[in-house]
């Protein structure tokens, strides 16, 4: 039977765009289905980029310019099964639904995982109540693909600046960009206390690169598209794929089902912007819908593997804020220019703290040195009247607040999962993704141990006060007047797990090449196959995996 394309790709985020680039370079024809709108690239002339992003808080935060609109495409949430079917309907860890996916509004810290992140069980051992495992591949298998990913996306960084970084075969493609003043201040304080901050490897051009300009540090990076295309969003990969003449990109096209017959995917059913359903056929289907929507689509397609959706992980974020007396100008610059990794190392002191908490070990995560709120967000928090003007001038939030976000390792648990909500439907009438998530006590112990260390750095930097909270916020957290319920959904946009990879079809959904054990011509190219989450942002690792998986598929 003749098929329309060699490969159907679902999703145009970092994973799907990477797969499109690799497959078209290998001579395969692809069609990329993207449920969201296209604000990124001219489909008639892919040499031309669109200029529809801007430094506009209302457009991006309130009007859902990048989608999805949580009224039309909600998700549901509960902490545990005992909560009933759900305790929340609406926004749950949304990444944009737009051409480029989450890559468009990520501010792009793109570190590699460390060698021991791939063998957690061997290095650190099991933890009660968690499903800690080794990955079926190691860092050495992925290193060449990391190097390729950094080049393809465009990462600015300084090799050797981070003493805890894994080995690398070459330098970064670009030097680091200009540092933010607030991060210079907090980095100096961290160094005085014996920590090792370094310029964060970032997917923002520090110099003109790949036909796109250098970042001008406009300050609207995280949660906004880049108005000048200096960001390492998937634009470079998509542009190359489209220019090959072998890729077609279909925005506003929602894939509702993978059509499977006799253990093989034949194609997909998809819905156009007018609500009409169509069928497209191909030899293979690449799933890159993100770690929430990929398991949803597998379940909507009737796939039965009991582990689909299980082991959902975010990062447990320890958030330490403080007030510095000097003006920080932190609303300019890329949202984060410095990070430190010290709390990822499981040293003797961390082991002692773990023993006290009744755990075999605890592990933190990458700490991002950041600051800043934008003016409209800030203005909504201040009282009205003369005091409002005074506060806007003084700007305690925008110009004096500094913060650390520790992206703490979140242990995999079978009970944390994505499934289909039994009642709530999206605008297409399809069951939405329901998240069941509660942190393991490992995350709580790690946060309690590392929070005071972060506060000490702020005190050393001269902060007049420093406080620590977390996301998700916990029962008993009174920092926000006992309003913990408002923050019980993790704010993290680092979403992994849900289609675990492994060698044994009984304990994993896909193999090390992302192929579904049950339907091997479906290949996953996003962060859902990650067996464990690591304390680092997932995007560079998922792009490296997507290169590896797509190349294997092409051959
Ligand atoms: C503000 C912010 C900052 C971030 N910063 C970082 C960072 O510093 N470092 C880092 O590593 N990560 C960061 N992230 C996370 C990063 O954005 C994600 O890891 C990344 O986008 C995941 O890529 P993906 O291709 O797997 O999925 P996505 O980017 O989610 O792309 C999936 C695409 O598939 C589409 N899709 C889904 N279902 C369907 C369907 N049924 N039919 C058709 N299309 C579909 C979606 O619309 C979407 O465009 C950040 C995210 C945010 C929001
Ligand atoms: S800070 Fe730089 S990379 Fe980020 S949106 Fe502004 S210009 Fe683009």
XYZ file of C-alpha atoms and ligand atoms in Angstrom:
616
model
C 0.000 0.000 0.000
C 1.388 3.415 -0.882
C 1.616 5.873 1.978
C 1.378 9.647 1.918
C 4.682 10.193 3.759
C 7.594 8.159 5.096
C 7.046 9.551 8.583
C 4.265 11.391 10.401
C 5.582 13.555 13.251
C 3.177 14.644 15.986
C 4.358 17.892 17.588
C 6.714 20.631 16.378
C 8.510 21.358 19.680
C 12.202 20.664 20.259
C 11.674 16.891 19.926
C 9.527 16.886 16.776
C 11.566 19.578 15.007
C 14.761 17.657 15.693
C 13.259 14.463 14.300
C 12.094 16.379 11.196
C 15.581 17.790 10.629
C 17.321 14.426 11.003
C 14.815 12.473 8.909
C 14.702 14.954 6.017
C 18.515 15.136 5.998
C 18.445 11.344 5.576
C 16.149 11.680 2.554
C 12.838 10.789 4.241
C 9.610 12.687 3.607
C 7.801 13.906 6.711
C 4.631 15.727 7.671
C 4.616 17.529 11.014
C 1.251 17.923 12.731
C 1.043 20.776 15.211
C -2.170 21.481 17.101
C -1.214 25.138 17.685
C -0.878 28.196 15.486
C 2.157 29.217 13.498
C 3.861 32.447 14.625
C 7.372 31.275 13.812
C 8.160 30.699 10.184
C 6.770 31.524 6.748
C 5.589 28.225 5.315
C 5.736 29.480 1.713
C 9.276 30.776 2.080
C 10.979 29.100 5.048
C 13.948 31.473 4.635
C 11.642 34.127 6.074
C 10.899 34.078 9.787
C 7.764 35.661 11.232
C 8.015 38.616 13.595
C 4.881 38.219 15.710
C 6.472 37.927 19.167
C 6.835 41.031 21.296
C 7.609 42.201 24.839
C 3.913 42.174 25.746
C 2.845 40.747 29.093
C -0.882 40.820 28.388
C -0.550 39.086 25.036
C 1.496 36.200 26.435
C 0.162 35.824 30.002
C -3.501 36.741 29.739
C -4.447 36.135 26.118
C -2.609 32.827 25.697
C -0.930 34.004 22.489
C 1.139 30.814 22.351
C -1.712 28.611 23.567
C -3.160 26.457 24.785
C -6.200 28.231 26.178
C -6.884 26.299 29.399
C -10.658 26.822 28.966
C -10.649 25.083 25.590
C -7.962 22.498 26.275
C -7.939 21.992 30.045
C -6.179 19.324 32.054
C -7.184 17.990 35.436
C -5.227 17.370 38.605
C -5.405 15.468 41.862
C -2.781 14.725 44.480
C -3.785 11.121 45.060
C -6.488 8.652 44.040
C -8.167 9.209 47.409
C -8.964 12.786 46.271
C -11.665 11.407 43.941
C -11.661 11.994 40.191
C -9.983 15.413 40.400
C -9.562 18.523 42.501
C -8.731 20.986 39.729
C -9.707 21.613 36.108
C -7.786 24.094 33.940
C -4.128 24.893 33.538
C -1.781 22.068 34.602
C 1.896 22.437 33.648
C 1.045 23.759 30.208
C 3.770 24.147 27.650
C 2.848 26.229 24.601
C 0.740 24.725 21.853
C 2.274 26.530 18.910
C 4.757 25.876 16.138
C 8.009 25.366 18.068
C 6.220 24.069 21.185
C 7.769 24.817 24.563
C 11.045 25.688 22.868
C 9.508 28.993 21.881
C 9.039 30.342 25.370
C 11.707 28.471 27.276
C 14.549 30.746 28.305
C 16.790 27.853 27.387
C 19.261 26.770 30.033
C 20.562 23.741 28.195
C 22.898 21.698 30.421
C 23.813 18.074 29.789
C 23.003 15.415 32.376
C 25.958 13.985 34.338
C 27.307 10.452 33.853
C 25.730 9.192 37.091
C 22.292 10.525 36.124
C 22.081 7.584 33.723
C 22.766 4.981 36.430
C 21.008 6.170 39.551
C 20.156 2.706 40.811
C 23.730 1.449 40.481
C 25.311 4.590 41.924
C 22.889 5.450 44.707
C 20.627 2.455 45.236
C 16.881 1.970 45.602
C 14.520 4.158 47.633
C 11.334 2.804 49.229
C 8.220 3.926 47.406
C 10.148 5.038 44.308
C 10.945 3.192 41.080
C 14.572 4.277 40.694
C 16.256 2.515 37.733
C 19.288 2.845 35.473
C 18.795 4.098 31.923
C 19.310 1.507 29.170
C 21.970 3.835 27.706
C 24.845 5.689 29.316
C 26.329 9.158 28.997
C 29.029 7.884 26.637
C 26.332 6.645 24.228
C 24.724 10.080 24.205
C 27.786 12.361 24.211
C 28.137 12.644 20.400
C 24.439 13.477 20.175
C 24.753 16.082 22.936
C 27.526 17.724 20.910
C 25.346 17.654 17.795
C 22.341 19.010 19.693
C 24.332 21.950 21.071
C 25.444 22.821 17.557
C 22.009 22.395 15.986
C 20.139 24.489 18.555
C 23.003 26.923 19.218
C 24.204 26.823 22.820
C 26.405 29.499 24.401
C 28.564 28.311 27.290
C 32.054 27.903 28.688
C 33.594 24.430 28.752
C 35.481 23.818 32.005
C 33.633 26.512 33.976
C 31.544 23.968 35.889
C 33.706 21.548 37.907
C 30.831 19.053 38.153
C 30.085 18.885 34.415
C 30.470 15.580 32.537
C 33.264 15.111 29.989
C 32.712 16.683 26.596
C 34.336 16.092 23.214
C 34.585 19.747 22.233
C 33.857 23.352 23.144
C 30.441 25.030 23.077
C 29.519 26.524 19.701
C 29.368 30.034 21.242
C 30.916 31.820 24.245
C 28.561 32.795 27.114
C 26.474 35.952 26.724
C 26.602 39.038 28.934
C 25.971 38.254 32.633
C 23.047 39.770 34.528
C 24.109 42.028 37.372
C 21.936 40.217 39.930
C 23.626 36.923 39.043
C 27.071 38.494 39.321
C 26.205 39.581 42.874
C 24.757 36.214 43.952
C 27.504 34.228 42.193
C 30.222 36.149 44.039
C 28.453 35.436 47.349
C 28.083 31.745 46.460
C 31.784 31.525 45.641
C 32.711 33.097 48.981
C 30.761 30.275 50.664
C 32.618 27.609 48.662
C 30.060 26.924 45.912
C 30.872 26.859 42.192
C 28.568 29.052 40.085
C 29.267 29.271 36.358
C 27.760 30.881 33.228
C 24.726 28.754 32.388
C 24.867 26.988 29.011
C 22.041 28.776 27.275
C 20.185 28.425 24.005
C 20.435 32.141 23.215
C 22.877 33.449 20.646
C 25.683 35.378 22.318
C 27.020 36.237 18.850
C 25.321 36.054 15.425
C 24.870 32.343 14.745
C 23.305 30.226 12.025
C 21.876 33.260 10.217
C 20.201 34.674 13.341
C 21.294 37.712 15.405
C 22.837 37.888 18.871
C 20.495 38.307 21.849
C 19.966 41.950 22.840
C 18.970 40.985 26.419
C 15.486 42.424 26.062
C 14.430 40.751 29.307
C 11.300 39.008 28.028
C 12.792 35.566 27.619
C 11.067 32.935 29.788
C 7.385 32.670 28.826
C 7.790 34.889 25.712
C 8.850 34.215 22.138
C 12.030 35.963 21.033
C 11.148 39.037 18.906
C 14.455 38.820 16.995
C 14.912 35.025 16.834
C 18.091 35.009 18.889
C 16.759 32.163 21.004
C 17.696 28.564 20.377
C 14.073 27.615 19.911
C 13.350 24.977 17.266
C 13.369 27.551 14.482
C 16.754 26.470 13.107
C 15.740 22.818 12.951
C 12.349 23.497 11.406
C 13.767 25.889 8.859
C 16.331 23.327 7.711
C 13.711 20.581 7.485
C 11.351 22.775 5.440
C 14.119 24.008 3.144
C 14.987 20.391 2.307
C 11.720 20.250 0.368
C 10.882 16.964 2.081
C 8.899 18.342 5.035
C 5.386 19.696 5.274
C 4.337 21.540 8.428
C 0.631 21.577 9.267
C -0.300 24.014 12.040
C -3.801 23.992 13.587
C -3.881 20.225 13.070
C -4.745 18.136 16.124
C -3.904 14.435 16.002
C -6.677 12.586 17.786
C -5.618 8.955 17.259
C -2.875 6.756 15.918
C -4.467 4.168 13.643
C -3.048 0.735 14.540
C -3.703 -2.486 12.681
C -2.108 -5.844 13.440
C 0.479 -4.309 15.739
C 1.581 -1.631 13.231
C 0.718 2.044 13.010
C -0.856 2.815 9.624
C -1.155 6.563 10.139
C -3.138 9.053 12.183
C -6.572 10.632 12.357
C -6.371 14.393 12.711
C -8.772 17.304 13.092
C -8.365 20.515 11.079
C -9.175 24.027 12.254
C -12.765 23.686 10.983
C -13.278 20.580 13.091
C -13.184 18.121 10.165
C -11.466 14.764 10.727
C -8.984 13.407 8.140
C -6.666 10.421 7.850
C -2.990 10.559 6.883
C -0.897 7.456 6.295
C 2.836 6.837 6.693
C 5.372 4.065 7.256
C 6.216 5.338 10.726
C 4.810 7.652 13.352
C 7.087 9.784 15.527
C 5.476 10.983 18.720
C 6.839 14.274 20.043
C 3.758 15.707 21.697
C 5.479 16.254 25.064
C 5.503 14.115 28.192
C 1.839 14.878 29.029
C 0.231 14.726 25.589
C 2.212 11.736 24.288
C 0.791 9.307 26.886
C -2.631 10.913 26.398
C -2.469 10.224 22.658
C -1.335 6.637 23.236
C -4.291 6.109 25.544
C -6.694 7.833 23.138
C -5.399 5.400 20.504
C -6.396 2.445 22.653
C -2.872 1.334 23.578
C -2.935 -1.005 26.515
C 0.547 -1.124 28.073
C -0.108 -0.750 31.821
C 2.891 1.544 32.282
C 1.730 4.221 29.837
C 1.524 7.429 31.863
C 3.280 6.082 34.963
C 6.364 7.593 36.610
C 5.463 11.170 35.740
C 8.205 13.462 37.045
C 8.655 17.222 37.327
C 11.375 19.022 39.151
C 10.686 19.710 42.802
C 11.499 23.403 42.912
C 13.023 24.874 46.061
C 12.467 28.620 45.746
C 14.543 30.962 47.874
C 13.893 34.690 47.586
C 15.511 37.688 49.195
C 15.698 41.463 49.010
C 18.956 43.167 48.058
C 19.365 46.880 48.808
C 20.996 47.858 45.487
C 19.042 48.241 42.226
C 19.489 45.033 40.233
C 18.013 45.898 36.799
C 17.017 42.269 36.681
C 14.130 42.846 34.308
C 16.734 43.152 31.551
C 18.806 40.227 30.359
C 18.022 36.565 29.779
C 16.020 35.290 32.725
C 18.967 33.296 34.129
C 22.644 33.724 33.275
C 24.285 31.752 36.107
C 23.722 28.396 37.741
C 25.483 26.138 40.233
C 25.454 22.351 40.521
C 26.934 21.745 43.990
C 23.673 20.374 45.433
C 23.511 17.632 42.812
C 26.536 15.951 44.353
C 25.570 13.381 46.989
C 28.390 14.056 49.460
C 28.858 12.806 53.045
C 26.914 15.719 54.532
C 23.963 15.040 52.208
C 24.095 11.365 53.142
C 24.033 12.271 56.852
C 21.013 14.539 56.276
C 19.357 11.690 54.386
C 19.919 9.264 57.267
C 18.297 11.724 59.647
C 15.286 11.858 57.347
C 15.166 8.052 57.160
C 16.286 7.926 53.526
C 19.298 6.211 51.921
C 20.338 9.387 50.089
C 19.081 12.777 48.966
C 19.932 14.674 45.833
C 19.144 18.284 44.949
C 19.396 19.870 41.534
C 20.703 22.676 39.410
C 20.311 26.069 41.082
C 19.314 28.929 38.795
C 20.345 32.433 39.892
C 17.513 34.689 38.800
C 15.353 37.647 39.614
C 12.818 40.048 38.247
C 9.175 40.444 37.589
C 7.848 42.442 34.699
C 6.050 45.763 35.303
C 2.454 44.609 34.801
C 2.891 41.514 36.922
C 4.466 43.677 39.605
C 1.741 46.304 39.435
C -0.971 43.713 40.057
C 0.608 42.842 43.390
C 0.771 46.332 44.895
C -2.083 48.166 46.641
C -3.903 50.928 44.714
C -3.608 54.660 45.483
C -0.548 56.833 46.149
C 1.225 53.908 47.738
C 1.024 52.077 44.401
C 3.003 54.791 42.594
C 5.527 54.858 45.368
C 6.013 51.120 45.215
C 6.275 51.038 41.429
C 9.022 53.681 41.645
C 10.862 51.830 44.373
C 10.125 48.495 42.663
C 10.901 46.004 45.407
C 9.905 43.113 43.124
C 11.404 44.153 39.830
C 14.571 45.806 41.033
C 15.447 44.330 44.428
C 14.085 40.803 44.604
C 16.577 38.031 43.847
C 15.833 34.377 43.847
C 17.197 30.908 43.452
C 15.290 28.060 41.885
C 16.688 24.638 42.652
C 15.384 22.184 40.047
C 15.450 19.273 42.481
C 15.541 15.648 41.406
C 12.017 14.231 41.577
C 11.988 10.475 42.147
C 9.846 8.365 39.813
C 6.761 6.789 41.423
C 4.333 4.468 39.672
C 1.424 6.256 41.365
C 2.396 9.615 39.847
C 0.901 9.426 36.412
C -1.024 10.797 33.461
C -4.257 9.077 32.432
C -7.502 10.077 30.730
C -9.973 12.022 32.816
C -13.218 9.999 32.924
C -15.479 13.051 32.408
C -13.716 16.244 31.364
C -13.445 16.774 27.596
C -11.507 19.267 25.457
C -12.936 21.403 22.658
C -12.776 18.373 20.332
C -14.841 16.290 22.738
C -11.881 14.092 23.681
C -10.937 13.097 27.250
C -8.256 15.399 28.643
C -5.024 14.406 30.394
C -5.439 13.935 34.137
C -2.385 14.223 36.380
C -2.116 12.384 39.672
C 0.965 13.690 41.443
C 2.324 13.867 44.970
C 6.026 14.355 45.753
C 8.011 11.590 47.438
C 9.381 12.397 50.888
C 12.844 12.402 49.275
C 12.005 15.679 47.556
C 10.758 17.220 50.796
C 13.849 16.166 52.728
C 16.169 17.427 49.985
C 14.373 20.761 49.853
C 14.484 21.136 53.647
C 18.226 20.416 53.607
C 19.245 22.678 50.713
C 16.888 25.626 51.337
C 18.931 27.032 54.265
C 22.096 26.814 52.157
C 20.463 28.995 49.514
C 19.302 31.458 52.164
C 22.886 31.631 53.480
C 24.087 32.672 50.011
C 21.546 35.490 49.901
C 22.554 36.604 53.406
C 26.181 36.637 52.246
C 25.141 38.763 49.252
C 23.692 41.331 51.673
C 20.003 40.437 51.575
C 17.866 42.227 54.160
C 15.687 39.108 54.345
C 15.500 35.688 52.689
C 12.710 33.092 52.677
C 12.330 29.652 51.164
C 9.245 27.989 49.784
C 8.708 25.316 47.186
C 6.682 24.291 44.196
C 4.622 22.270 44.657
C 3.759 24.015 47.896
C 3.030 21.672 50.739
C 0.427 21.207 53.396
C 1.603 23.315 56.328
C 3.595 25.805 54.213
C 2.484 29.078 55.758
C 4.688 31.476 53.848
C 1.738 32.563 51.747
C -0.703 32.707 54.652
C -1.620 29.045 54.486
C -2.719 29.323 50.855
C -0.809 26.171 49.979
C -3.705 24.823 47.940
C -3.144 27.475 45.292
C 0.297 26.085 44.665
C -0.186 22.369 45.053
C 0.194 21.833 41.296
C 3.913 21.826 40.503
C 4.858 24.993 38.617
C 7.714 23.193 36.902
C 7.611 23.079 33.116
C 10.207 20.308 33.111
C 7.970 17.310 32.484
C 9.437 13.836 32.004
C 8.725 10.124 32.431
C 5.305 8.651 31.389
C 6.559 6.260 28.651
C 9.625 4.800 30.378
C 12.308 3.280 28.140
C 14.017 -0.003 28.943
C 14.984 -3.378 27.602
C 12.185 -5.385 29.245
C 8.725 -4.902 27.671
C 7.154 -5.859 31.005
C 8.741 -2.929 32.854
C 9.027 -0.314 30.118
C 6.860 1.160 27.379
C 9.550 1.714 24.734
C 13.085 0.570 23.998
C 16.277 2.611 24.070
C 15.543 3.894 20.543
C 12.125 5.200 21.596
C 10.279 2.373 19.744
C 7.109 1.217 21.437
C 7.554 -2.398 22.471
C 3.959 -3.096 21.409
C 3.907 -1.082 18.148
C 7.523 -0.817 16.960
C 6.916 1.571 14.049
C 5.889 4.245 16.581
C 8.968 6.066 17.884
C 8.939 8.554 20.751
C 11.139 11.636 20.413
C 10.355 13.717 23.498
C 11.135 13.565 27.219
C 8.541 10.939 28.094
C 10.924 7.947 27.800
C 13.287 9.325 30.511
C 13.512 6.611 33.235
C 14.646 9.172 35.842
C 14.528 12.953 35.773
C 17.967 14.246 36.894
C 18.312 17.673 38.472
C 18.735 19.403 35.109
C 16.345 20.836 32.515
C 15.356 18.058 30.112
C 15.454 19.822 26.760
C 19.034 19.286 25.571
C 18.828 15.642 26.608
C 15.542 15.097 24.773
C 16.964 16.766 21.654
C 20.053 14.520 21.838
C 17.804 11.469 22.236
C 15.604 12.625 19.351
C 18.667 12.852 17.083
C 19.709 9.348 18.144
C 16.226 7.852 17.752
C 15.441 9.564 14.443
C 18.777 8.561 12.957
C 18.151 4.944 13.966
C 14.688 5.159 12.418
C 16.066 6.617 9.170
C 18.588 3.816 8.875
C 9.027 29.336 30.713
C 9.709 28.048 30.420
C 11.051 27.940 30.633
C 11.688 26.738 30.354
N 13.019 26.698 30.523
C 13.670 25.563 30.260
C 15.059 25.512 30.454
O 15.666 26.494 30.836
N 15.701 24.350 30.201
C 15.029 23.239 29.774
O 15.666 22.195 29.560
N 13.696 23.258 29.567
C 13.009 24.401 29.806
N 11.662 24.429 29.619
C 10.991 23.196 29.197
C 10.986 23.010 27.676
O 10.140 23.966 27.105
C 10.496 21.583 27.369
O 11.374 20.640 27.963
C 10.450 21.303 25.877
O 9.683 22.254 25.189
C 9.860 19.923 25.607
O 9.959 19.664 24.234
P 9.028 18.595 23.497
O 9.330 18.690 22.061
O 9.171 17.290 24.166
O 7.545 19.046 23.813
P 6.795 20.420 23.567
O 7.752 21.546 23.516
O 5.702 20.465 24.563
O 6.194 20.260 22.111
C 5.123 19.404 21.852
C 4.281 19.990 20.733
O 3.326 19.015 20.360
C 2.087 19.643 20.127
N 1.034 18.639 20.318
C 0.706 18.019 21.476
N -0.285 17.150 21.275
C -0.601 17.225 19.967
C -1.561 16.565 19.155
N -2.388 15.646 19.667
N -1.633 16.889 17.839
C -0.784 17.819 17.302
N 0.142 18.477 18.045
C 0.239 18.168 19.347
C 2.050 20.767 21.137
O 1.144 21.775 20.748
C 3.504 21.225 21.158
O 3.732 22.266 20.250
C 10.975 25.613 29.881
C 9.612 25.734 29.659
C 8.988 26.933 29.943
C 7.524 27.008 29.727
S 16.567 38.044 26.180
Fe 17.588 37.668 24.203
S 17.029 35.586 23.567
Fe 15.618 36.215 25.227
S 13.819 37.030 24.127
Fe 15.188 38.802 24.554
S 16.525 38.998 22.745
Fe 15.529 36.984 22.640
